CSV table of C-alpha atoms in Angstrom, one decimal:
chain,number,residue,atom,x,y,z
A,482,MET,CA,26.9,-11.7,-1.0
A,483,CYS,CA,25.9,-8.9,-3.5
A,484,THR,CA,27.5,-7.1,-6.4
A,485,LEU,CA,26.8,-3.8,-8.1
A,486,GLU,CA,27.6,-3.3,-11.7
A,487,LYS,CA,26.6,-0.7,-14.4
A,488,ARG,CA,25.2,-1.9,-17.7
A,489,GLY,CA,24.6,0.9,-20.2
A,490,ASN,CA,22.8,3.5,-18.2
A,491,VAL,CA,21.3,1.3,-15.5
A,492,TYR,CA,22.7,-0.3,-12.3
A,493,ILE,CA,22.3,-4.0,-11.5
A,494,LEU,CA,22.5,-5.2,-7.9
A,495,THR,CA,22.8,-8.9,-7.8
A,496,LEU,CA,22.4,-11.2,-4.8
A,497,THR,CA,25.1,-13.7,-5.6
A,498,GLY,CA,25.6,-17.4,-4.7
A,499,ASN,CA,23.3,-20.3,-5.1
A,500,ASP,CA,21.8,-20.1,-1.6
A,501,GLU,CA,18.5,-18.8,-0.3
A,502,HIS,CA,19.8,-15.2,0.1
A,503,ARG,CA,18.5,-15.2,3.6
A,504,LEU,CA,18.2,-11.6,5.0
A,505,ASN,CA,20.7,-11.9,7.8
A,506,PRO,CA,22.7,-8.9,9.1
A,507,THR,CA,25.7,-9.6,6.7
A,508,LEU,CA,23.6,-9.6,3.5
A,509,LEU,CA,21.4,-6.7,4.7
A,510,ASP,CA,24.5,-4.6,5.4
A,511,SER,CA,26.0,-5.7,2.1
A,512,ILE,CA,22.9,-4.5,0.2
A,513,ARG,CA,22.7,-1.2,2.1
A,514,SER,CA,26.4,-0.6,1.4
A,515,ALA,CA,25.8,-1.1,-2.3
A,516,LEU,CA,22.9,1.4,-2.2
A,517,ARG,CA,25.1,3.9,-0.4
A,518,ARG,CA,27.6,3.7,-3.2
A,519,LEU,CA,24.8,4.3,-5.7
A,520,ARG,CA,23.8,7.5,-3.8
A,521,SER,CA,27.2,9.0,-4.4
A,522,GLU,CA,26.6,8.8,-8.2
A,523,PRO,CA,25.2,11.9,-9.9
A,524,THR,CA,21.4,11.9,-9.5
A,525,SER,CA,20.4,14.0,-12.5
A,526,PRO,CA,19.6,12.7,-15.0
A,527,SER,CA,18.7,9.9,-12.7
A,528,SER,CA,19.8,6.4,-13.5
A,529,VAL,CA,17.8,3.3,-12.6
A,530,LEU,CA,18.4,0.4,-10.2
A,531,ILE,CA,17.6,-3.2,-11.0
A,532,THR,CA,17.8,-5.7,-8.2
A,533,THR,CA,18.0,-9.4,-9.1
A,534,ALA,CA,19.5,-12.7,-7.8
A,535,HIS,CA,21.3,-15.8,-8.8
A,536,GLY,CA,19.9,-19.3,-8.3
A,537,LYS,CA,16.6,-20.7,-7.3
A,538,PHE,CA,15.8,-18.0,-4.8
A,539,PHE,CA,15.4,-14.2,-4.9
A,540,SER,CA,15.3,-14.2,-1.1
A,541,ASN,CA,13.7,-16.7,1.3
A,542,GLY,CA,13.2,-14.1,4.0
A,543,TYR,CA,14.9,-13.6,7.4
A,544,ASP,CA,17.6,-16.0,8.5
A,545,LEU,CA,15.5,-17.8,11.1
A,546,SER,CA,17.9,-20.6,11.6
A,547,TRP,CA,20.7,-18.1,12.4
A,548,ALA,CA,18.4,-16.4,14.9
A,549,ARG,CA,17.6,-19.8,16.6
A,550,SER,CA,21.1,-21.2,16.5
A,551,THR,CA,21.7,-20.2,20.1
A,552,THR,CA,20.6,-21.7,23.4
A,553,SER,CA,19.8,-18.2,24.8
A,554,GLN,CA,16.2,-17.0,24.3
A,555,SER,CA,17.3,-13.4,24.7
A,556,THR,CA,20.0,-13.8,22.1
A,557,THR,CA,17.4,-15.2,19.7
A,558,SER,CA,15.1,-12.2,20.4
A,559,SER,CA,17.9,-9.7,19.9
A,560,ARG,CA,18.9,-11.4,16.6
A,561,TYR,CA,15.3,-11.0,15.3
A,562,ARG,CA,15.4,-7.4,16.4
A,563,MET,CA,18.6,-6.8,14.6
A,564,MET,CA,17.4,-8.3,11.3
A,565,SER,CA,14.1,-6.3,11.6
A,566,SER,CA,16.0,-3.1,12.3
A,567,LYS,CA,18.4,-3.6,9.4
A,568,LEU,CA,15.5,-4.6,7.0
A,569,ARG,CA,13.7,-1.4,8.0
A,570,GLY,CA,16.8,0.6,7.3
A,571,LEU,CA,17.0,-1.1,3.9
A,572,VAL,CA,13.3,-0.3,3.2
A,573,SER,CA,14.0,3.3,4.1
A,574,ASP,CA,17.1,3.3,1.7
A,575,LEU,CA,15.0,1.9,-1.2
A,576,ILE,CA,12.1,4.3,-0.7
A,577,SER,CA,14.4,7.3,-0.6
A,578,LEU,CA,16.7,6.1,-3.4
A,579,PRO,CA,17.1,8.9,-5.9
A,580,MET,CA,16.3,6.8,-9.0
A,581,PRO,CA,13.5,4.4,-10.1
A,582,THR,CA,13.9,0.8,-8.9
A,583,ILE,CA,13.0,-2.5,-10.6
A,584,ALA,CA,13.0,-5.9,-9.0
A,585,ALA,CA,13.8,-8.6,-11.6
A,586,ILE,CA,12.5,-11.7,-9.7
A,587,THR,CA,14.1,-14.8,-11.0
A,588,GLY,CA,13.4,-17.2,-8.1
A,589,HIS,CA,11.3,-17.6,-4.9
A,590,ALA,CA,10.6,-14.5,-2.8
A,591,SER,CA,9.1,-15.3,0.6
A,592,ALA,CA,8.1,-13.3,3.6
A,593,ALA,CA,10.7,-10.6,4.2
A,594,GLY,CA,12.1,-11.5,0.8
A,595,MET,CA,8.8,-10.7,-0.8
A,596,ALA,CA,8.6,-7.5,1.2
A,597,PHE,CA,12.0,-6.6,-0.1
A,598,ALA,CA,10.8,-7.1,-3.7
A,599,LEU,CA,7.7,-5.0,-3.0
A,600,CYS,CA,9.8,-2.1,-2.0
A,601,HIS,CA,10.8,-1.6,-5.7
A,602,ASP,CA,8.8,0.6,-8.0
A,603,TYR,CA,8.4,-2.1,-10.6
A,604,VAL,CA,8.4,-5.9,-10.4
A,605,ILE,CA,9.2,-8.1,-13.3
A,606,MET,CA,9.0,-11.8,-12.6
A,607,ARG,CA,10.1,-14.9,-14.3
A,608,ARG,CA,7.3,-16.9,-15.9
A,609,ASP,CA,8.4,-20.5,-15.3
A,610,ARG,CA,9.9,-20.7,-11.9
A,611,GLY,CA,9.6,-19.2,-8.5
A,612,PHE,CA,6.8,-18.1,-6.2
A,613,LEU,CA,5.9,-14.9,-4.3
A,614,TYR,CA,4.9,-16.3,-1.0
A,615,MET,CA,4.0,-14.4,2.3
A,616,SER,CA,4.7,-17.6,4.3
A,617,GLU,CA,4.2,-16.4,7.8
A,618,LEU,CA,0.9,-18.1,8.4
A,619,ASP,CA,2.2,-21.4,7.3
A,620,ILE,CA,5.2,-21.2,9.7
A,621,GLY,CA,3.3,-19.8,12.6
A,622,LEU,CA,4.6,-16.2,12.6
A,623,VAL,CA,2.7,-12.9,12.5
A,624,VAL,CA,3.1,-10.6,9.5
A,625,PRO,CA,4.7,-7.3,10.6
A,626,ALA,CA,2.7,-4.1,10.2
A,627,LEU,CA,5.5,-2.9,7.9
A,628,PHE,CA,4.8,-5.7,5.4
A,629,VAL,CA,1.0,-5.0,5.5
A,630,ALA,CA,1.7,-1.3,4.8
A,631,LEU,CA,3.9,-2.3,1.8
A,632,MET,CA,1.1,-4.5,0.6
A,633,GLU,CA,-1.5,-1.8,1.0
A,634,CYS,CA,0.7,0.4,-1.0
A,635,LYS,CA,1.5,-2.1,-3.8
A,636,ILE,CA,-1.5,-4.5,-3.9
A,637,GLY,CA,-4.7,-2.6,-4.5
A,638,SER,CA,-7.3,-5.2,-4.0
A,639,PRO,CA,-8.4,-6.2,-0.5
A,640,LYS,CA,-9.2,-9.7,-1.7
A,641,ALA,CA,-5.7,-10.0,-3.3
A,642,ARG,CA,-4.2,-8.9,0.0
A,643,ARG,CA,-6.3,-11.3,1.9
A,644,ASP,CA,-5.3,-14.2,-0.4
A,645,VAL,CA,-1.6,-13.3,0.0
A,646,VAL,CA,-1.7,-12.9,3.8
A,647,LEU,CA,-4.6,-15.1,5.0
A,648,THR,CA,-4.1,-18.1,2.7
A,649,ALA,CA,-0.3,-17.8,2.4
A,650,ALA,CA,-0.8,-18.2,-1.3
A,651,LYS,CA,2.1,-19.3,-3.5
A,652,LEU,CA,1.9,-17.0,-6.5
A,653,THR,CA,3.4,-17.8,-9.8
A,654,ALA,CA,4.2,-14.8,-12.1
A,655,GLU,CA,0.9,-15.1,-13.9
A,656,MET,CA,-1.1,-15.3,-10.7
A,657,ALA,CA,0.8,-12.3,-9.4
A,658,VAL,CA,0.1,-10.3,-12.6
A,659,GLU,CA,-3.6,-11.1,-12.2
A,660,LYS,CA,-3.6,-9.9,-8.6
A,661,GLY,CA,-1.9,-6.7,-9.7
A,662,ILE,CA,1.3,-7.4,-7.8
A,663,VAL,CA,3.7,-7.9,-10.7
A,664,ASP,CA,4.0,-5.6,-13.7
A,665,LYS,CA,5.3,-7.9,-16.3
A,666,VAL,CA,6.2,-11.5,-16.8
A,667,GLY,CA,9.6,-12.3,-18.3
A,668,GLY,CA,10.5,-15.6,-20.0
A,669,SER,CA,13.7,-17.2,-18.6
A,670,ALA,CA,15.9,-15.7,-15.9
A,671,GLU,CA,18.1,-13.9,-18.5
A,672,GLU,CA,15.0,-12.6,-20.4
A,673,THR,CA,13.6,-11.3,-17.1
A,674,VAL,CA,16.7,-9.3,-16.4
A,675,GLU,CA,16.8,-8.1,-20.0
A,676,ALA,CA,13.2,-6.9,-19.8
A,677,ALA,CA,14.1,-5.0,-16.6
A,678,VAL,CA,17.1,-3.4,-18.4
A,679,ARG,CA,14.9,-2.4,-21.3
A,680,LEU,CA,12.4,-0.8,-18.9
A,681,GLY,CA,15.3,0.9,-17.1
A,682,GLU,CA,16.7,2.4,-20.3
A,683,GLU,CA,13.2,3.7,-21.2
A,684,MET,CA,13.0,5.5,-17.9
A,685,PHE,CA,16.5,6.8,-18.2
A,686,LYS,CA,15.5,8.6,-21.4
A,687,ARG,CA,12.9,10.6,-19.4
A,688,LYS,CA,15.8,12.5,-17.8
A,689,TRP,CA,14.1,12.8,-14.4
A,690,ASP,CA,15.8,14.5,-11.4
A,691,GLY,CA,16.5,11.6,-9.0
A,692,GLN,CA,16.1,13.8,-5.9
A,693,VAL,CA,12.7,14.9,-7.1
A,694,TYR,CA,11.7,11.3,-8.0
A,695,ALA,CA,12.7,10.1,-4.5
A,696,LYS,CA,10.8,12.8,-2.8
A,697,ASN,CA,7.7,12.0,-4.8
A,698,ARG,CA,8.1,8.3,-4.0
A,699,MET,CA,8.4,9.1,-0.3
A,700,VAL,CA,5.0,10.9,-0.5
A,701,VAL,CA,3.3,8.0,-2.3
A,702,MET,CA,4.8,5.5,0.1
A,703,GLY,CA,4.3,7.7,3.2
A,704,LYS,CA,2.3,5.0,5.0
A,705,VAL,CA,5.2,2.6,4.7
A,706,LEU,CA,7.6,5.1,6.1
A,707,ASP,CA,5.3,5.5,9.1
A,708,GLU,CA,5.8,1.9,10.0
A,709,LEU,CA,9.6,2.0,10.0
A,710,GLY,CA,10.0,3.2,13.6
A,711,PHE,CA,8.8,0.1,15.4
A,712,ASP,CA,8.2,-3.6,14.7
A,713,GLY,CA,5.6,-5.1,17.1
A,714,THR,CA,6.5,-8.6,16.1
A,715,VAL,CA,10.0,-8.4,17.6
A,716,GLU,CA,9.7,-5.8,20.4
A,717,GLU,CA,7.4,-4.2,22.9
A,718,GLU,CA,6.6,-0.5,22.8
A,719,ASN,CA,9.2,0.2,25.6
A,720,GLY,CA,11.9,-1.3,23.4
A,721,LYS,CA,12.2,-4.5,25.2
A,722,GLY,CA,12.4,-7.8,23.3
A,723,ILE,CA,9.6,-10.2,23.4
A,724,GLY,CA,10.0,-13.9,24.4
A,725,SER,CA,7.9,-14.6,21.4
A,726,LYS,CA,6.7,-17.6,19.6
A,727,LEU,CA,9.6,-16.8,17.2
B,1397,MET,CA,-32.5,-17.1,17.1
B,1398,CYS,CA,-29.2,-18.7,16.3
B,1399,THR,CA,-27.6,-22.1,16.8
B,1400,LEU,CA,-24.0,-23.3,16.8
B,1401,GLU,CA,-23.1,-26.8,15.7
B,1402,LYS,CA,-19.8,-28.5,15.0
B,1403,THR,CA,-19.4,-30.9,12.1
B,1404,ASP,CA,-17.1,-33.9,12.2
B,1405,ASP,CA,-14.5,-32.0,10.2
B,1406,ASN,CA,-14.1,-29.4,13.0
B,1407,ILE,CA,-16.2,-26.9,11.2
B,1408,PHE,CA,-18.5,-24.6,13.3
B,1409,VAL,CA,-21.8,-23.7,11.6
B,1410,LEU,CA,-23.6,-20.7,13.1
B,1411,THR,CA,-27.2,-20.6,11.7
B,1412,LEU,CA,-29.6,-17.7,12.0
B,1413,THR,CA,-32.8,-19.8,12.5
B,1414,GLY,CA,-36.4,-19.1,11.8
B,1415,ASP,CA,-38.1,-17.9,8.7
B,1416,ASP,CA,-38.1,-14.2,9.6
B,1417,GLU,CA,-35.9,-11.3,8.6
B,1418,HIS,CA,-33.3,-12.0,11.3
B,1419,ARG,CA,-33.4,-8.4,12.4
B,1420,LEU,CA,-30.5,-7.4,14.5
B,1421,ASN,CA,-32.2,-6.6,17.8
B,1422,PRO,CA,-30.5,-6.8,21.1
B,1423,THR,CA,-31.7,-10.4,21.6
B,1424,LEU,CA,-30.4,-11.8,18.3
B,1425,ILE,CA,-27.2,-9.8,18.6
B,1426,GLY,CA,-26.6,-11.2,22.1
B,1427,SER,CA,-27.3,-14.7,20.8
B,1428,ILE,CA,-24.8,-14.3,17.9
B,1429,LEU,CA,-22.1,-12.9,20.3
B,1430,SER,CA,-22.6,-15.8,22.6
B,1431,ALA,CA,-22.3,-18.3,19.8
B,1432,LEU,CA,-19.1,-16.7,18.6
B,1433,ARG,CA,-17.6,-16.8,22.1
B,1434,ASP,CA,-18.5,-20.5,22.3
B,1435,ALA,CA,-16.8,-21.2,19.0
B,1436,LYS,CA,-13.7,-19.3,20.2
B,1437,GLU,CA,-13.6,-21.3,23.4
B,1438,GLN,CA,-13.7,-24.6,21.5
B,1439,ALA,CA,-11.3,-23.5,18.8
B,1440,THR,CA,-8.4,-25.8,17.8
B,1441,SER,CA,-5.9,-25.7,15.0
B,1442,GLY,CA,-7.8,-26.3,11.8
B,1443,SER,CA,-11.2,-24.9,13.1
B,1444,VAL,CA,-13.3,-22.9,10.6
B,1445,LEU,CA,-16.6,-20.9,11.1
B,1446,ILE,CA,-19.4,-20.9,8.5
B,1447,THR,CA,-22.2,-18.5,9.2
B,1448,THR,CA,-25.5,-19.0,7.4
B,1449,SER,CA,-29.2,-18.6,7.7
B,1450,ARG,CA,-32.6,-20.2,7.0
B,1451,GLY,CA,-35.3,-18.6,4.9
B,1452,LYS,CA,-35.4,-15.6,2.5
B,1453,PHE,CA,-33.2,-13.4,4.6
B,1454,PHE,CA,-29.6,-13.6,5.8
B,1455,SER,CA,-30.4,-10.5,7.8
B,1456,ASN,CA,-32.4,-7.3,7.0
B,1457,GLY,CA,-30.4,-5.1,9.4
B,1458,PHE,CA,-31.3,-3.5,12.7
B,1459,ASP,CA,-34.7,-3.9,14.1
B,1460,LEU,CA,-36.2,-0.5,13.3
B,1461,ALA,CA,-39.7,-1.6,14.3
B,1462,TRP,CA,-38.4,-2.3,17.8
B,1463,ALA,CA,-36.7,1.1,17.8
B,1464,GLN,CA,-39.9,2.9,16.8
B,1465,ALA,CA,-41.9,1.0,19.4
B,1466,ALA,CA,-40.0,3.1,22.0
B,1467,GLY,CA,-42.8,5.7,21.6
B,1468,SER,CA,-41.0,8.9,20.8
B,1469,LYS,CA,-38.5,10.0,18.2
B,1470,PRO,CA,-35.6,10.7,20.6
B,1471,LYS,CA,-36.2,7.3,22.3
B,1472,ALA,CA,-36.3,5.5,18.9
B,1473,ILE,CA,-33.0,7.1,18.0
B,1474,GLU,CA,-31.6,6.0,21.4
B,1475,ARG,CA,-32.7,2.4,20.7
B,1476,LEU,CA,-31.1,2.6,17.3
B,1477,HIS,CA,-27.8,3.9,18.7
B,1478,HIS,CA,-28.0,1.1,21.2
B,1479,MET,CA,-28.2,-1.6,18.5
B,1480,VAL,CA,-25.3,0.1,16.5
B,1481,GLU,CA,-23.2,-0.1,19.7
B,1482,LEU,CA,-24.2,-3.7,20.4
B,1483,LEU,CA,-23.3,-4.9,16.9
B,1484,LYS,CA,-19.7,-3.5,17.2
B,1485,PRO,CA,-18.5,-6.3,19.6
B,1486,VAL,CA,-19.9,-8.9,17.2
B,1487,VAL,CA,-17.8,-7.4,14.4
B,1488,ALA,CA,-14.8,-7.2,16.7
B,1489,GLU,CA,-15.3,-10.8,17.7
B,1490,LEU,CA,-15.4,-11.9,14.1
B,1491,ILE,CA,-12.3,-9.9,13.2
B,1492,SER,CA,-10.5,-11.5,16.2
B,1493,LEU,CA,-11.9,-15.0,15.9
B,1494,PRO,CA,-9.0,-17.5,16.0
B,1495,MET,CA,-10.1,-19.4,12.8
B,1496,PRO,CA,-11.0,-18.6,9.2
B,1497,THR,CA,-14.6,-17.5,8.7
B,1498,ILE,CA,-17.0,-17.9,5.8
B,1499,ALA,CA,-20.4,-16.3,5.4
B,1500,ALA,CA,-22.9,-18.2,3.2
B,1501,ILE,CA,-25.5,-15.6,2.4
B,1502,ASN,CA,-28.6,-17.6,1.9
B,1503,GLY,CA,-30.9,-14.6,1.3
B,1504,HIS,CA,-31.1,-10.8,1.4
B,1505,ALA,CA,-28.4,-9.0,3.4
B,1506,ALA,CA,-29.1,-5.4,4.1
B,1507,ALA,CA,-27.4,-2.7,6.2
B,1508,GLY,CA,-26.2,-4.2,9.5
B,1509,GLY,CA,-26.9,-7.6,8.0
B,1510,LEU,CA,-24.5,-7.0,5.1
B,1511,ILE,CA,-21.9,-5.7,7.6
B,1512,LEU,CA,-22.3,-8.9,9.6
B,1513,ALA,CA,-21.6,-10.9,6.4
B,1514,LEU,CA,-18.6,-8.7,5.3
B,1515,SER,CA,-17.0,-9.2,8.7
B,1516,HIS,CA,-16.2,-12.7,7.5
B,1517,ASP,CA,-13.0,-13.6,5.6
B,1518,TYR,CA,-14.9,-15.1,2.7
B,1519,VAL,CA,-18.4,-14.4,1.5
B,1520,TYR,CA,-20.6,-16.5,-0.8
B,1521,MET,CA,-24.1,-15.8,-1.9
B,1522,LYS,CA,-26.8,-17.2,-4.2
B,1523,ARG,CA,-27.1,-16.3,-7.8
B,1524,ASP,CA,-30.9,-16.6,-8.1
B,1525,ARG,CA,-32.2,-15.0,-5.0
B,1526,GLY,CA,-31.1,-12.4,-2.5
B,1527,VAL,CA,-29.5,-9.0,-2.8
B,1528,LEU,CA,-26.9,-7.1,-0.9
B,1529,TYR,CA,-28.2,-3.7,0.0
B,1530,MET,CA,-26.9,-0.8,2.1
B,1531,SER,CA,-30.4,0.6,2.6
B,1532,GLU,CA,-29.4,3.6,4.7
B,1533,VAL,CA,-29.5,6.2,2.0
B,1534,ASP,CA,-33.0,5.1,1.1
B,1535,ILE,CA,-34.4,5.0,4.6
B,1536,GLY,CA,-32.7,8.2,5.8
B,1537,LEU,CA,-30.1,6.9,8.2
B,1538,THR,CA,-26.4,7.8,8.3
B,1539,ILE,CA,-23.7,5.2,8.4
B,1540,PRO,CA,-21.9,4.3,11.6
B,1541,ASP,CA,-18.2,4.9,11.6
B,1542,TYR,CA,-17.1,1.2,11.9
B,1543,PHE,CA,-19.5,0.3,9.0
B,1544,ASN,CA,-17.6,2.7,6.8
B,1545,VAL,CA,-14.2,1.4,7.8
B,1546,LEU,CA,-15.2,-2.2,7.3
B,1547,LEU,CA,-16.6,-1.4,3.8
B,1548,ARG,CA,-13.4,0.4,2.9
B,1549,ALA,CA,-11.3,-2.5,4.2
B,1550,LYS,CA,-13.3,-5.2,2.2
B,1551,ILE,CA,-14.5,-3.5,-1.0
B,1552,GLY,CA,-11.6,-2.2,-2.9
B,1553,SER,CA,-13.1,-0.4,-5.8
B,1554,PRO,CA,-14.2,3.3,-5.1
B,1555,SER,CA,-17.0,3.0,-7.7
B,1556,ALA,CA,-18.3,-0.1,-6.1
B,1557,ARG,CA,-18.3,1.5,-2.6
B,1558,ARG,CA,-20.0,4.6,-4.1
B,1559,ASP,CA,-22.7,2.4,-5.8
B,1560,VAL,CA,-23.3,0.5,-2.6
B,1561,LEU,CA,-23.5,3.5,-0.3
B,1562,LEU,CA,-24.5,6.5,-2.4
B,1563,ARG,CA,-26.8,4.8,-4.9
B,1564,GLY,CA,-28.4,2.3,-2.5
B,1565,ALA,CA,-27.6,-0.4,-5.1
B,1566,LYS,CA,-29.4,-3.8,-4.7
B,1567,VAL,CA,-26.6,-6.1,-5.8
B,1568,ARG,CA,-27.3,-9.6,-7.0
B,1569,GLY,CA,-25.0,-12.5,-7.1
B,1570,ASP,CA,-23.1,-12.1,-10.4
B,1571,GLU,CA,-22.8,-8.4,-9.9
B,1572,ALA,CA,-21.5,-8.8,-6.4
B,1573,VAL,CA,-18.7,-11.1,-7.7
B,1574,SER,CA,-17.7,-8.6,-10.4
B,1575,MET,CA,-17.8,-5.7,-7.9
B,1576,GLY,CA,-15.4,-7.7,-5.7
B,1577,ILE,CA,-17.8,-7.9,-2.8
B,1578,VAL,CA,-18.2,-11.7,-2.7
B,1579,GLU,CA,-16.0,-14.7,-3.6
B,1580,GLY,CA,-18.7,-16.5,-5.6
B,1581,ALA,CA,-22.4,-16.8,-6.4
B,1582,HIS,CA,-24.0,-20.2,-6.6
B,1583,ASP,CA,-27.1,-21.3,-8.4
B,1584,ASN,CA,-29.2,-22.4,-5.5
B,1585,GLU,CA,-29.1,-23.1,-1.8
B,1586,GLU,CA,-27.8,-26.6,-2.2
B,1587,ARG,CA,-24.9,-25.5,-4.4
B,1588,LEU,CA,-24.1,-22.7,-2.0
B,1589,ARG,CA,-24.0,-25.1,0.9
B,1590,GLU,CA,-21.7,-27.5,-1.0
B,1591,ALA,CA,-19.3,-24.8,-2.1
B,1592,THR,CA,-19.1,-23.2,1.3
B,1593,MET,CA,-18.5,-26.6,3.1
B,1594,SER,CA,-15.9,-27.5,0.5
B,1595,HIS,CA,-14.0,-24.3,0.9
B,1596,GLY,CA,-14.3,-24.6,4.7
B,1597,LYS,CA,-12.8,-28.1,4.6
B,1598,GLN,CA,-10.0,-26.9,2.4
B,1599,LEU,CA,-9.2,-24.1,4.9
B,1600,ALA,CA,-9.5,-26.5,7.8
B,1601,SER,CA,-7.0,-28.9,6.2
B,1602,ARG,CA,-4.2,-26.2,6.4
B,1603,LYS,CA,-4.3,-26.7,10.2
B,1604,TRP,CA,-3.2,-23.1,10.9
B,1605,ASP,CA,-2.6,-22.0,14.4
B,1606,GLY,CA,-5.7,-20.0,15.3
B,1607,GLU,CA,-4.0,-17.4,17.4
B,1608,VAL,CA,-1.5,-16.6,14.6
B,1609,TYR,CA,-4.3,-16.5,12.0
B,1610,LYS,CA,-6.2,-14.1,14.2
B,1611,GLU,CA,-3.2,-11.8,14.7
B,1612,ILE,CA,-2.4,-11.8,11.0
B,1613,ARG,CA,-6.0,-11.0,10.2
B,1614,LYS,CA,-5.9,-8.1,12.6
B,1615,GLY,CA,-2.7,-6.9,11.1
B,1616,LEU,CA,-4.3,-7.0,7.6
B,1617,TYR,CA,-7.1,-4.6,8.8
B,1618,PRO,CA,-5.3,-2.1,11.1
B,1619,GLU,CA,-7.7,0.8,10.6
B,1620,LEU,CA,-10.6,-1.5,11.4
B,1621,CYS,CA,-9.0,-2.7,14.6
B,1622,VAL,CA,-8.5,0.8,15.8
B,1623,VAL,CA,-12.2,1.8,15.3
B,1624,LEU,CA,-13.3,-1.5,16.9
B,1625,GLY,CA,-11.0,-1.0,19.9
B,1626,LEU,CA,-8.9,-4.0,19.1
B,1627,GLY,CA,-5.8,-1.9,19.5
B,1628,GLU,CA,-2.1,-2.7,19.5
B,1629,ALA,CA,-2.0,-3.3,23.2
B,1630,GLU,CA,-3.8,-6.6,22.7
B,1631,VAL,CA,-1.4,-7.7,20.0
B,1632,ILE,CA,1.7,-7.1,22.2
B,1633,ALA,CA,0.2,-8.7,25.3
B,1634,LYS,CA,-0.6,-11.8,23.4
B,1635,LEU,CA,3.0,-12.2,22.2
């Protein structure tokens, strides 16, 4: 599932196993549990969190096959709602985390997996493997407003956002840097994590107060927080599920 | 006025015909709206819309001469407001069209004409002729609310938006590319047509579901949907 270790002054949260790290309730709960443990560490001077993954995938998004592996349409709808709700909780946890966050992307990050990456303050991506890919258009799903809010926060150019969302572009690290989505390109998987650790150690030296950092980040990402209450792609305004195309 | 044809590759081509300025008066606006609705009716997976024009102008904006022909200043202003209100459903129709859209700007695009172009997902223009121009500051008109929201949604750079709105900049092809307003500028009409068709075919070959494409596009421009009245209710009802 996921592990949390400390290396020097920084924490590394790793999505383990050689699978797609699909964001099902088990993995989402596991990640949130790790973040809760982090919160109980002293916050000043603030440490730094690096999130990474083993294998070919950072995360390939929601566990759609788990949601659909039932004959009941209403069970499928409620599974989508559950994953959406837990992801929104995770987004909230990351945005309010009292320390800087770095995503060290060493494999494919698609759809909700890409959104998860974008929740981090910095993104360092491996040069030679893996895409960032907002896949929804290609698989016939609508991009949730939360993901659009994250992109508006993290991807400055309207044309870049259009390319990501309306062409379901598969972005290599270099394409992603060009579009202003990724901060830095790392060499191999190990080098990418090392670059993240170096950046983390630099930030640790600044001796920031983690609580203050978090509060400032929440202001900067306020529009994302606004979208956490409701996901129109899995429910109607009165809280009922949708018999959707999902 | 305007024509709508469909090519063998499932590409709709909407052409503003005639060698005039394609001023957006109620008649032309109505004609464009009608053509867009026809395209929507006939949409299938893999449809694409290309909007273009004949002559020196893509569109030179609202028909101010028609407004002034009303006789008095208050009546002229009323006619102008009327055209502003009439163009809004055209922009709304483009933002909610269930297929990718490309504007091939074959000439000058000013004010409402530029807004019409920017309502498309991709915009191409010519390098040698034609400027993009928000003329309002020069002719003494204020900018309608949905124009502002559209410009903010499509032009990312604050200095580009300032130059376009507050300097009345007349932007030619290469500059429009570097300001992030258009995708590309092509040497002449022939090249523009080829490039646009080629991009259109490439988008058509993805065979996207039009309803999904439309909802994702609306989600990409939430503020614009609010001002156009394409609110959340429609999104939920569709699903």
